[in-house]
Tab-separated table of C-alpha atoms in Angstrom:
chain	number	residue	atom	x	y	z
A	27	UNK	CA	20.344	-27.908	-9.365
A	28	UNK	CA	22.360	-26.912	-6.320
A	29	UNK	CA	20.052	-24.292	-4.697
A	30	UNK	CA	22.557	-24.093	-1.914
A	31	UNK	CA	25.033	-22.510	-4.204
A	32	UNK	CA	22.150	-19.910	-5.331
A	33	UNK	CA	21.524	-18.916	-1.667
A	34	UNK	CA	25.426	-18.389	-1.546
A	35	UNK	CA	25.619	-16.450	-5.113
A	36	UNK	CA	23.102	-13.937	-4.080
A	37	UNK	CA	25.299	-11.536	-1.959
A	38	UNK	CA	27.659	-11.640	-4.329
A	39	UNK	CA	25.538	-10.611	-6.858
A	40	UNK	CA	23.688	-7.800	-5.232
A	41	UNK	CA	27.238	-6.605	-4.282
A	42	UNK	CA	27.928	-6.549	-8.350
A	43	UNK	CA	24.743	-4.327	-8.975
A	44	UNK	CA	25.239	-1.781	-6.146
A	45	UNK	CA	28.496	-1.348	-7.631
A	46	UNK	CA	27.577	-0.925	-10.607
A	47	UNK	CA	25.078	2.070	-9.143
A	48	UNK	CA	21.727	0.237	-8.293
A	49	UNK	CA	20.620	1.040	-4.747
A	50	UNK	CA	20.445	-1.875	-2.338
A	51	UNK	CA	16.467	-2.345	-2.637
A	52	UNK	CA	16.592	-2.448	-6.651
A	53	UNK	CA	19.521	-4.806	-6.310
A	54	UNK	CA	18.115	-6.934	-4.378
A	55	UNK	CA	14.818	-7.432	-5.582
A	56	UNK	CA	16.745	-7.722	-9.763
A	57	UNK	CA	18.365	-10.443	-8.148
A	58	UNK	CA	15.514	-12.124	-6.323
A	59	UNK	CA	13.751	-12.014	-10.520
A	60	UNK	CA	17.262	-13.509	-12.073
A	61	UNK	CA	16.809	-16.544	-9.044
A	62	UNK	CA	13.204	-16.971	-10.117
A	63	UNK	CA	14.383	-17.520	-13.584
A	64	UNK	CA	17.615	-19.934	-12.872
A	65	UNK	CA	14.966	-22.122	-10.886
A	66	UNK	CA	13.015	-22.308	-14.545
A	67	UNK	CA	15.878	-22.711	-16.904
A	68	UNK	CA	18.933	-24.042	-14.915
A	69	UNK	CA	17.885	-27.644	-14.593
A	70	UNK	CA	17.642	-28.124	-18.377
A	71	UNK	CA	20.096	-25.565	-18.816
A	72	UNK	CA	22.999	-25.256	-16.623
A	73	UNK	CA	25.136	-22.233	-17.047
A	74	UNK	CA	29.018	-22.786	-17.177
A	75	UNK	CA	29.613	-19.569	-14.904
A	76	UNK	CA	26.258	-19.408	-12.792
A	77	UNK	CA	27.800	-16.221	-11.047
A	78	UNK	CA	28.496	-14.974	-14.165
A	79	UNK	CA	24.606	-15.836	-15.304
A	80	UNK	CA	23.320	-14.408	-12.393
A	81	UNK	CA	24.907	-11.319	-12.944
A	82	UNK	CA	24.254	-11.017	-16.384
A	83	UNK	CA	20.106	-11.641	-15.902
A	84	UNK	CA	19.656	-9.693	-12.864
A	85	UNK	CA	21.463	-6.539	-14.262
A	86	UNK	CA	18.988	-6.960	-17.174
A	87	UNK	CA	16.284	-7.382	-14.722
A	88	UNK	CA	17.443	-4.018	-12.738
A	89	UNK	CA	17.645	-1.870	-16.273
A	90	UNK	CA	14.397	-3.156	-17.350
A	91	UNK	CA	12.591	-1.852	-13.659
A	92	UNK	CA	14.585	1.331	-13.786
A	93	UNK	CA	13.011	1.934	-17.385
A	94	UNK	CA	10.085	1.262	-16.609
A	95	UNK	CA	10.205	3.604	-13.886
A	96	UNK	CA	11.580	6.576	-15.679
A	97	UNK	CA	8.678	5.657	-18.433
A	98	UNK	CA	6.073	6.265	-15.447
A	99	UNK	CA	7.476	8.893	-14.216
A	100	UNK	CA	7.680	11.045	-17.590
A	101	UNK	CA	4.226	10.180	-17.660
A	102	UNK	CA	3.575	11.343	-13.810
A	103	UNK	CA	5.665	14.426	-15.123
A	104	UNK	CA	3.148	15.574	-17.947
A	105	UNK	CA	0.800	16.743	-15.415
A	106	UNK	CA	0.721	18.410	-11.853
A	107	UNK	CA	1.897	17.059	-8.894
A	108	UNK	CA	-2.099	17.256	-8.224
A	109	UNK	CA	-3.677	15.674	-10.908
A	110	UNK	CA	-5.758	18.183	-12.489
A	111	UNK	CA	-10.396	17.647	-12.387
A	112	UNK	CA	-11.923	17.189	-15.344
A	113	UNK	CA	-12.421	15.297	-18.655
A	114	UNK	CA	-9.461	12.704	-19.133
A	115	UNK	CA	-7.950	11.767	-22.350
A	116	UNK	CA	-9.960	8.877	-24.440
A	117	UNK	CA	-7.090	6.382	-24.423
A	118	UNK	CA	-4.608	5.063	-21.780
A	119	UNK	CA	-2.252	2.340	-22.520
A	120	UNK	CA	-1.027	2.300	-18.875
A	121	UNK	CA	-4.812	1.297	-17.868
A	122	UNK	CA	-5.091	-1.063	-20.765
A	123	UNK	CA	-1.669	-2.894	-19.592
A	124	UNK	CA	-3.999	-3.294	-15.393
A	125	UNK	CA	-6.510	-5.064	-17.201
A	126	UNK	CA	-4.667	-6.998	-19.799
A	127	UNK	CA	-2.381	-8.138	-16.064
A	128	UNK	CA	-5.490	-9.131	-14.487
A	129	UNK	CA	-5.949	-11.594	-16.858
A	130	UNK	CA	-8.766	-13.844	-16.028
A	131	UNK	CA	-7.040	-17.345	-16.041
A	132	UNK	CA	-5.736	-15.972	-13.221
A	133	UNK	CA	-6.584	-16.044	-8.976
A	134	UNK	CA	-7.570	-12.334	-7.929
A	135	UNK	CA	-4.760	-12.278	-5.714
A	136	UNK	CA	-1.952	-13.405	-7.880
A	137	UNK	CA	-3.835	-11.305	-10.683
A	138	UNK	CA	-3.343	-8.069	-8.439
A	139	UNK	CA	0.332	-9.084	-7.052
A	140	UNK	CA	1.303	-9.657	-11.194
A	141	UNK	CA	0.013	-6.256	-11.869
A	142	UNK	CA	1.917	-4.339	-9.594
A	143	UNK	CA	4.910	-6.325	-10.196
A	144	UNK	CA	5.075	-5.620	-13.734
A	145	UNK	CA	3.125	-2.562	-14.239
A	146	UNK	CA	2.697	-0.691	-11.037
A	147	UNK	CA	6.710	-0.433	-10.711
A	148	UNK	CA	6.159	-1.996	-7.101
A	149	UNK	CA	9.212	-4.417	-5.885
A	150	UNK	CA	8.112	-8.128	-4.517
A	151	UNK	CA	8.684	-6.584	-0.497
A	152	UNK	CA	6.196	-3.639	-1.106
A	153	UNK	CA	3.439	-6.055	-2.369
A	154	UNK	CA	4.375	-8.786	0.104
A	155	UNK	CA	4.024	-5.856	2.744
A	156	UNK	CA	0.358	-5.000	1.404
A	157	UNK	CA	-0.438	-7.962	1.427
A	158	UNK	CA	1.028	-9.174	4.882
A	159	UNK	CA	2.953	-12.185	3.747
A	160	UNK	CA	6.398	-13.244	3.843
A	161	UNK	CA	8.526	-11.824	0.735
A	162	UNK	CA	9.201	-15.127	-0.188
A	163	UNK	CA	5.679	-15.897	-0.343
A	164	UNK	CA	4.851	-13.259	-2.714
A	165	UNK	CA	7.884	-14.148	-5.155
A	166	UNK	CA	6.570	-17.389	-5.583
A	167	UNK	CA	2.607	-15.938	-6.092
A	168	UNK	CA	4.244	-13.799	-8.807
A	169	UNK	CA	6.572	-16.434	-10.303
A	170	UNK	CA	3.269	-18.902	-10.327
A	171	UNK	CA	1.257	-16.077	-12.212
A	172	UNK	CA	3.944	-15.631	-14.870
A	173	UNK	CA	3.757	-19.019	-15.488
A	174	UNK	CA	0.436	-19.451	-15.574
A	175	UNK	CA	-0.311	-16.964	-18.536
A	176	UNK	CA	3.118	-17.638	-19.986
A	177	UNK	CA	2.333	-18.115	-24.044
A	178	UNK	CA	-1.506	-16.768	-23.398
A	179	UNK	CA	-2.680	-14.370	-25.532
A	180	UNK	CA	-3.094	-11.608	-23.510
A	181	UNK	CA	-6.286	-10.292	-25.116
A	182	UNK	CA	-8.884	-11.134	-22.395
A	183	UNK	CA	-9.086	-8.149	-20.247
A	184	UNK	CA	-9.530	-9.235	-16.017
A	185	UNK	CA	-12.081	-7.617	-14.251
A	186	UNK	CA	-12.814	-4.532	-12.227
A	187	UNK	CA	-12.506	-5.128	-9.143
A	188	UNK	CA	-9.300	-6.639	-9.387
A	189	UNK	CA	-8.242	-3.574	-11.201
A	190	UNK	CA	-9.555	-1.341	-8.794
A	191	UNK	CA	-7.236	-3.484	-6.071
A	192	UNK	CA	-4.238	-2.994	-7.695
A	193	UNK	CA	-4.925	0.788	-8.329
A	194	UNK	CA	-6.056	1.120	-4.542
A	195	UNK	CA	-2.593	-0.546	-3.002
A	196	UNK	CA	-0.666	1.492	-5.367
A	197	UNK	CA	-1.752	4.402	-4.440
A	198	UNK	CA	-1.590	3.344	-0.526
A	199	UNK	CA	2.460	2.033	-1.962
A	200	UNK	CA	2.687	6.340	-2.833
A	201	UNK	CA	0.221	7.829	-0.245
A	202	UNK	CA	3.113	6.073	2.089
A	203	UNK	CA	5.476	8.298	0.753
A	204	UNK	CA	5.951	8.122	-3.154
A	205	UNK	CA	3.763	11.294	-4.110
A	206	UNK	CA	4.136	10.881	-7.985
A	207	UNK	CA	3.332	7.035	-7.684
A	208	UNK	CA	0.079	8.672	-5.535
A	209	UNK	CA	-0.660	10.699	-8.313
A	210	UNK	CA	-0.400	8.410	-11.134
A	211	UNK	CA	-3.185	5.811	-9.104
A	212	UNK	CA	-5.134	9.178	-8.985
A	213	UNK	CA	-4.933	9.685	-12.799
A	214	UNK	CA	-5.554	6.054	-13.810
A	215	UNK	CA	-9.256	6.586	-11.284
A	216	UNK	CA	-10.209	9.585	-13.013
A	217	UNK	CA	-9.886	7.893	-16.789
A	218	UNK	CA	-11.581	4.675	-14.899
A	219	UNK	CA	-14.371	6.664	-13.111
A	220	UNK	CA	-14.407	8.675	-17.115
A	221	UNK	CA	-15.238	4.991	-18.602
A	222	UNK	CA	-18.020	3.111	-16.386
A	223	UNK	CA	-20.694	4.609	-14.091
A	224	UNK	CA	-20.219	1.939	-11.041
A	225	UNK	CA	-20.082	3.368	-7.757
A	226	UNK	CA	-17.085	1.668	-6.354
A	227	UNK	CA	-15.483	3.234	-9.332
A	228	UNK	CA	-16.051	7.028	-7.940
A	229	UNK	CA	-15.952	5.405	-4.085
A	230	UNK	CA	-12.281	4.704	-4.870
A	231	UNK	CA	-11.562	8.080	-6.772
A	232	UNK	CA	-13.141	9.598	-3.551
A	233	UNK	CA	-10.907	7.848	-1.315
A	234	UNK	CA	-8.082	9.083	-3.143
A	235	UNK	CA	-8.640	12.633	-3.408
A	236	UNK	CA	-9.766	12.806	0.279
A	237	UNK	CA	-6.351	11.215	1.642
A	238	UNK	CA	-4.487	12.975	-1.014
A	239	UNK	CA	-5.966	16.183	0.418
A	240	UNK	CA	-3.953	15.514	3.280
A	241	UNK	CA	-0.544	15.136	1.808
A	242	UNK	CA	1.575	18.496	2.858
A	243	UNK	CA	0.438	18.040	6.168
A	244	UNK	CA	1.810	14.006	6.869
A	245	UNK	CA	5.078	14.689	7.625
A	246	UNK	CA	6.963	17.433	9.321
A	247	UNK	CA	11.167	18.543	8.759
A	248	UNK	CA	13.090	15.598	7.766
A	249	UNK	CA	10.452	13.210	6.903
A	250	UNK	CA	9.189	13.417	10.240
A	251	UNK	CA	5.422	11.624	10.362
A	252	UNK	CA	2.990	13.381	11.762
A	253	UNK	CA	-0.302	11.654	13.072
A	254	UNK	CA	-3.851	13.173	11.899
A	255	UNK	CA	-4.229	14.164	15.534
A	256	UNK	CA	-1.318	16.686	15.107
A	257	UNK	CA	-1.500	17.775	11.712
A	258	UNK	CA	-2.409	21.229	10.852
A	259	UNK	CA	-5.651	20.820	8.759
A	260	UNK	CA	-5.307	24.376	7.346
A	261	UNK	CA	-2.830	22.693	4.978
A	262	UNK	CA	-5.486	20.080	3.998
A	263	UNK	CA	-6.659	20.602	0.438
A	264	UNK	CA	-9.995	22.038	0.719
A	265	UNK	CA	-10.032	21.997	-3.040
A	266	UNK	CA	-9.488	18.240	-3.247
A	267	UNK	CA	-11.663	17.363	0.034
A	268	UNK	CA	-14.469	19.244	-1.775
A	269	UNK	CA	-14.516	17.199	-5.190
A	270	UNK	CA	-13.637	13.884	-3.493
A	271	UNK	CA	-17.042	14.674	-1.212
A	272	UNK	CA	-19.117	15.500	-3.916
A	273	UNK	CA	-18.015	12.730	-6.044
A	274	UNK	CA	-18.467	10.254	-3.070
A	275	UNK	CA	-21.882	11.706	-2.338
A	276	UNK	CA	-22.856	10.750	-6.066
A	277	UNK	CA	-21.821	7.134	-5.672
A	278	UNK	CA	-23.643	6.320	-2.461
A	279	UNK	CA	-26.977	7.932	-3.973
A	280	UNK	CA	-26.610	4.681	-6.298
A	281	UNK	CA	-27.344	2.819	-3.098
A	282	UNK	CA	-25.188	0.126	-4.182
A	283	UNK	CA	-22.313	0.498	-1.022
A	284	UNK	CA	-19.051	-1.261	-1.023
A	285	UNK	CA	-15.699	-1.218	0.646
A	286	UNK	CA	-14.426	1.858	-1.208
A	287	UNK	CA	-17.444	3.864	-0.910
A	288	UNK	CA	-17.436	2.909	2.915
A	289	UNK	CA	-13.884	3.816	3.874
A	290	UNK	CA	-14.491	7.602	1.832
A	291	UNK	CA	-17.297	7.583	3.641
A	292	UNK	CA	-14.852	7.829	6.723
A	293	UNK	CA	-12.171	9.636	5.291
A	294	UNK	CA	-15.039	12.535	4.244
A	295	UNK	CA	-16.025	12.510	8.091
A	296	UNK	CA	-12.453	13.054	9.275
A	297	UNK	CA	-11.813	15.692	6.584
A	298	UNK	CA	-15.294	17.601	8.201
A	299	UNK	CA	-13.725	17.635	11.601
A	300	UNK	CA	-11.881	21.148	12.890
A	301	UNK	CA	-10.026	18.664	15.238
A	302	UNK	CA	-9.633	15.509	16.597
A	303	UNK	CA	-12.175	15.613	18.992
A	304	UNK	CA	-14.944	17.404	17.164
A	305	UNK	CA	-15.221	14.666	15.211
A	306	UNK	CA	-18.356	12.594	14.836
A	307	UNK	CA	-16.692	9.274	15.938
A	308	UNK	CA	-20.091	7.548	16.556
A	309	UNK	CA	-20.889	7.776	12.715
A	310	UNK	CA	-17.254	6.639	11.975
A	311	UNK	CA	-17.594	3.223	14.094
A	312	UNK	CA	-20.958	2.811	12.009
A	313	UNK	CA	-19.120	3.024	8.913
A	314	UNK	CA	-17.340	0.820	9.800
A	315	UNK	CA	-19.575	-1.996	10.469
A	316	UNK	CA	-20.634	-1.597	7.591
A	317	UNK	CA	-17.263	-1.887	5.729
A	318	UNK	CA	-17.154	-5.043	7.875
A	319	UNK	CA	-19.910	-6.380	6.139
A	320	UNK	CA	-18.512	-5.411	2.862
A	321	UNK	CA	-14.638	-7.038	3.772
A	322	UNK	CA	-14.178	-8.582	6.919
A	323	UNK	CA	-10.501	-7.162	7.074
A	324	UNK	CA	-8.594	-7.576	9.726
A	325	UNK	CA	-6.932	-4.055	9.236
A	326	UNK	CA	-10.413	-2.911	8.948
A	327	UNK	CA	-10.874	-4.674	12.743
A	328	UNK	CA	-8.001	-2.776	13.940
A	329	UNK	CA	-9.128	0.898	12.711
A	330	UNK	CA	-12.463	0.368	14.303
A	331	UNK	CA	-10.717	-0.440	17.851
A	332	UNK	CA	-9.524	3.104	17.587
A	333	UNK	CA	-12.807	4.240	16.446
A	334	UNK	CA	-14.482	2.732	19.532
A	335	UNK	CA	-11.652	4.096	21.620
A	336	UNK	CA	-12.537	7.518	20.646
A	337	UNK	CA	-16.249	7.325	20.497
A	338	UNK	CA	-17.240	4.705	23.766
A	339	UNK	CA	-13.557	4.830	25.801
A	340	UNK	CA	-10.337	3.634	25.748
A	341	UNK	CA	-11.617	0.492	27.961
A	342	UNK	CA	-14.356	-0.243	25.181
A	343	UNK	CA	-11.366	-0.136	22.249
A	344	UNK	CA	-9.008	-2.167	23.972
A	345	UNK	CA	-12.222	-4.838	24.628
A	346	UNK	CA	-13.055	-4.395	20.187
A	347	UNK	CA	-9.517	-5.425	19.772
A	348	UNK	CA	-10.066	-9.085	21.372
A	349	UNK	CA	-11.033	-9.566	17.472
A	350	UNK	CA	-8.331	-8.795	16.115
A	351	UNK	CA	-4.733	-10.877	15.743
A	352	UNK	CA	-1.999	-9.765	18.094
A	353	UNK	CA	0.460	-10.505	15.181
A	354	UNK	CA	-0.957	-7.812	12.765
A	355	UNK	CA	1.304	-4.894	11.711
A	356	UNK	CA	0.672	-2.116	14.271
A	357	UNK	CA	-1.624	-3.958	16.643
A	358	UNK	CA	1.002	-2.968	19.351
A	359	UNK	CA	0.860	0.616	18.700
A	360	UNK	CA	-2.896	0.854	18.393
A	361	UNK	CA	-3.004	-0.932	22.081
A	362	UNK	CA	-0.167	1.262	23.520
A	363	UNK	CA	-2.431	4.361	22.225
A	364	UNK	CA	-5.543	2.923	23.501
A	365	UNK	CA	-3.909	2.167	27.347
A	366	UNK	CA	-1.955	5.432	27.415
A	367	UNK	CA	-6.284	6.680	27.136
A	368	UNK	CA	-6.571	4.979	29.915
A	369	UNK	CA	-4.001	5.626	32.402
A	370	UNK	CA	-1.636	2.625	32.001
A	371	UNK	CA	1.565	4.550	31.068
A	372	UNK	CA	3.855	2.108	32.030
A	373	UNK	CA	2.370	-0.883	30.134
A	374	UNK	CA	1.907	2.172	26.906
A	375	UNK	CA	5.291	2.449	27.278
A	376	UNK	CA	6.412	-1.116	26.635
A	377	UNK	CA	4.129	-1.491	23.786
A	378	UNK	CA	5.314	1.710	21.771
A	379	UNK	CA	8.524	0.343	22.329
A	380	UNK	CA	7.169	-3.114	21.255
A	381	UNK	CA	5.919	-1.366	18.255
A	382	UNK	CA	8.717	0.655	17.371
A	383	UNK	CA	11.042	-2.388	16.966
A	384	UNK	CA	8.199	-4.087	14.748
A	385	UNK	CA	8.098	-0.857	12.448
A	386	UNK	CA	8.194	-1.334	8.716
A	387	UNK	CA	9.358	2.512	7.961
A	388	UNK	CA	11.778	4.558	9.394
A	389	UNK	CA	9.455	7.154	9.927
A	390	UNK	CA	7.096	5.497	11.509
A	391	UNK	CA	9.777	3.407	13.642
A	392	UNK	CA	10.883	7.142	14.827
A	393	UNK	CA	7.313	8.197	16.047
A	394	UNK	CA	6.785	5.116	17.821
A	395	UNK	CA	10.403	5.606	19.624
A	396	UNK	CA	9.412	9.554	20.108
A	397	UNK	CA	6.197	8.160	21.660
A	398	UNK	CA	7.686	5.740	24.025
A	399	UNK	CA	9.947	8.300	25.022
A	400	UNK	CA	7.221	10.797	25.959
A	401	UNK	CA	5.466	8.879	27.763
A	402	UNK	CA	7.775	7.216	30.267
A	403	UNK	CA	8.911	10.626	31.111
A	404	UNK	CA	5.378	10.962	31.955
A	405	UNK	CA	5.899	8.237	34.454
A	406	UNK	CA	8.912	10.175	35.993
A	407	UNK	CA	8.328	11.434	39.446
């Protein structure tokens, strides 16, 4: 098979689905499934008009996403926009379909990336994005997992923490900006948290409902982000914040801690605070050492610079970050905060600019520009 001509097909293609009324992303990543499948069939089973095939399968592809979509959606749209306390119903297919995903012939990670593939409505570059991997890396994880349970019976649920994963980087995927996909992750907790008594279970639920809380106040006119430091916490949820506390106050009584419980745990402690510098930073860093010991993350590295930053000095963050990998997504911006704390404009300057081009939102890309922006004209005479 002449891969060469696939690699040449592909704009071609996504230029047939756009105009057909898919948007760019949907188009692209329909196309990137009908290339995974050529690369199974073709060999055995050249087409006469590969264009023509390509076309034809990715289209497909693209209706069968948008459905599936729509489907969650209509589901998202049978309840609030804040998913409502309270006794869930006794059956959830959407749940079900996690579990049956996570199926237990397969790797944890290719387990999770499968899931949100096929039933979390995430494209290939989202989950590659969580997961901080190439795209390219993560269509060939998911291709590999199709494969794998290919002509299984799926009738072997996976297990729970791979479940509670996929439900925790979906609802990051709509906590990023997606509020029904946010509120769907919360609904599938609750009928989780309804069905087993483990802590992590209600840790995760916790988590949820305490970032959730925070929702109105992330972003300003036109999308515009706004960091915790500036938000205006009387438009926190106090509703929310007080159920996700009281649920996450239950779980850690169990005394059996992990990652979820740990980084509520944090999120409960910034949701006390009246500001950013009443807050009790000292127990924040302690929680997280001890999510350290739970995941050594290097995200989980990162946070806990800022932590240190805020509880010991800017000089003592920037020395926590000598752990960390230069190369991880906003590394830059946490060390242009940490040396605009300590007087170094000009080299802040450089790195929110650094950071800025390195973005992987627009909004975020925006605030990092704002920020370099600000602060050189700090440096003006």
């Amino acid at each position: 098979m002449n891969e060469s001509l696939l690699r040449e097909l592909v704009p071609a293609v996504i230029g047939v689905l756009v105009r057909r009324g898919a948007d760019f992303a949907s188009a692209e990543d329909a196309v990137q499934e009908a290339l995974i499948r050529a690369l199974e069939t073709w060999p055995d089973d050249p087409p006469r008009d590969p264009k023509g095939w390509l076309v034809t399968v990715a289209w497909r592809k693209y209706v069968d996403a948008a459905r599936a979509v729509a489907s969650r959606r209509g589901r998202e749209l049978d309840v609030e926009v804040e998913p409502p306390p309270g006794p869930v119903p006794a059956t959830d297919d959407t749940l079900r379909l996690y579990f049956l995903c996570a199926h237990p012939t397969l790797p944890p990670a290719s387990a999770v990336a499968l899931t949100l593939r096929a039933v979390g409505g995430l494209t290939t570059r989202q989950i590659a994005t969580a997961y901080l991997v190439p795209e390219s890396t993560m269509a060939q994880r998911i291709s590999r997992a199709k494969r794998r349970i290919a002509g299984l019976r799926l009738d072997q649920p996976g297990d729970l923490p791979t479940v509670l994963r996929v439900l925790y980087l979906v609802f990051n995927e709509g906590y990023g900006g997606d509020v029904d996909l946010a509120a769907e992750a919360i609904r599938l907790a609750r009928h989780l948290a309804a069905l087993t008594d483990e802590p992590e279970v209600a840790g995760l639920l916790a988590l949820m409902l305490l970032h959730h809380a925070r929702r109105a106040s992330r972003t300003g006119p036109g999308g515009r982000l706004v960091p915790l430091a500036e938000q205006d916490r009387s438009r926190w949820d106090t509703g929310l914040i007080a159920e996700g506390v009281m649920i996450l106050q239950a779980a850690l009584a169990r005394d059996r801690l992990g990652e979820y419980q740990a980084q509520a745990a944090i999120a409960a402690l910034h949701a006390d605070a009246r500001s950013t510098s009443e807050t009790d930073w000292v127990q924040i860093v302690e929680w997280y050492d001890e999510l350290l010991l739970c995941t050594d993350s290097p995200v989980v590295r990162l946070n806990r610079a800022v932590a240190v930053g805020e509880a010991d000095g800017p000089q003592a963050g920037l020395a926590a970050l000598a752990d960390v990998d230069p190369n991880l997504p906003r590394y830059a911006a946490v060390t242009a905060y940490l040396h605009e704390r300590a007087g170094d404009l000009e080299r802040a300057a450089e790195l929110y600019a650094e950071a800025s081009r390195a973005a992987t939102s627009v909004p975020e890309r925006d605030h990092l520009t704002r920020e370099a922006a600000r602060v050189r004209q700090l440096l003006l005479p």
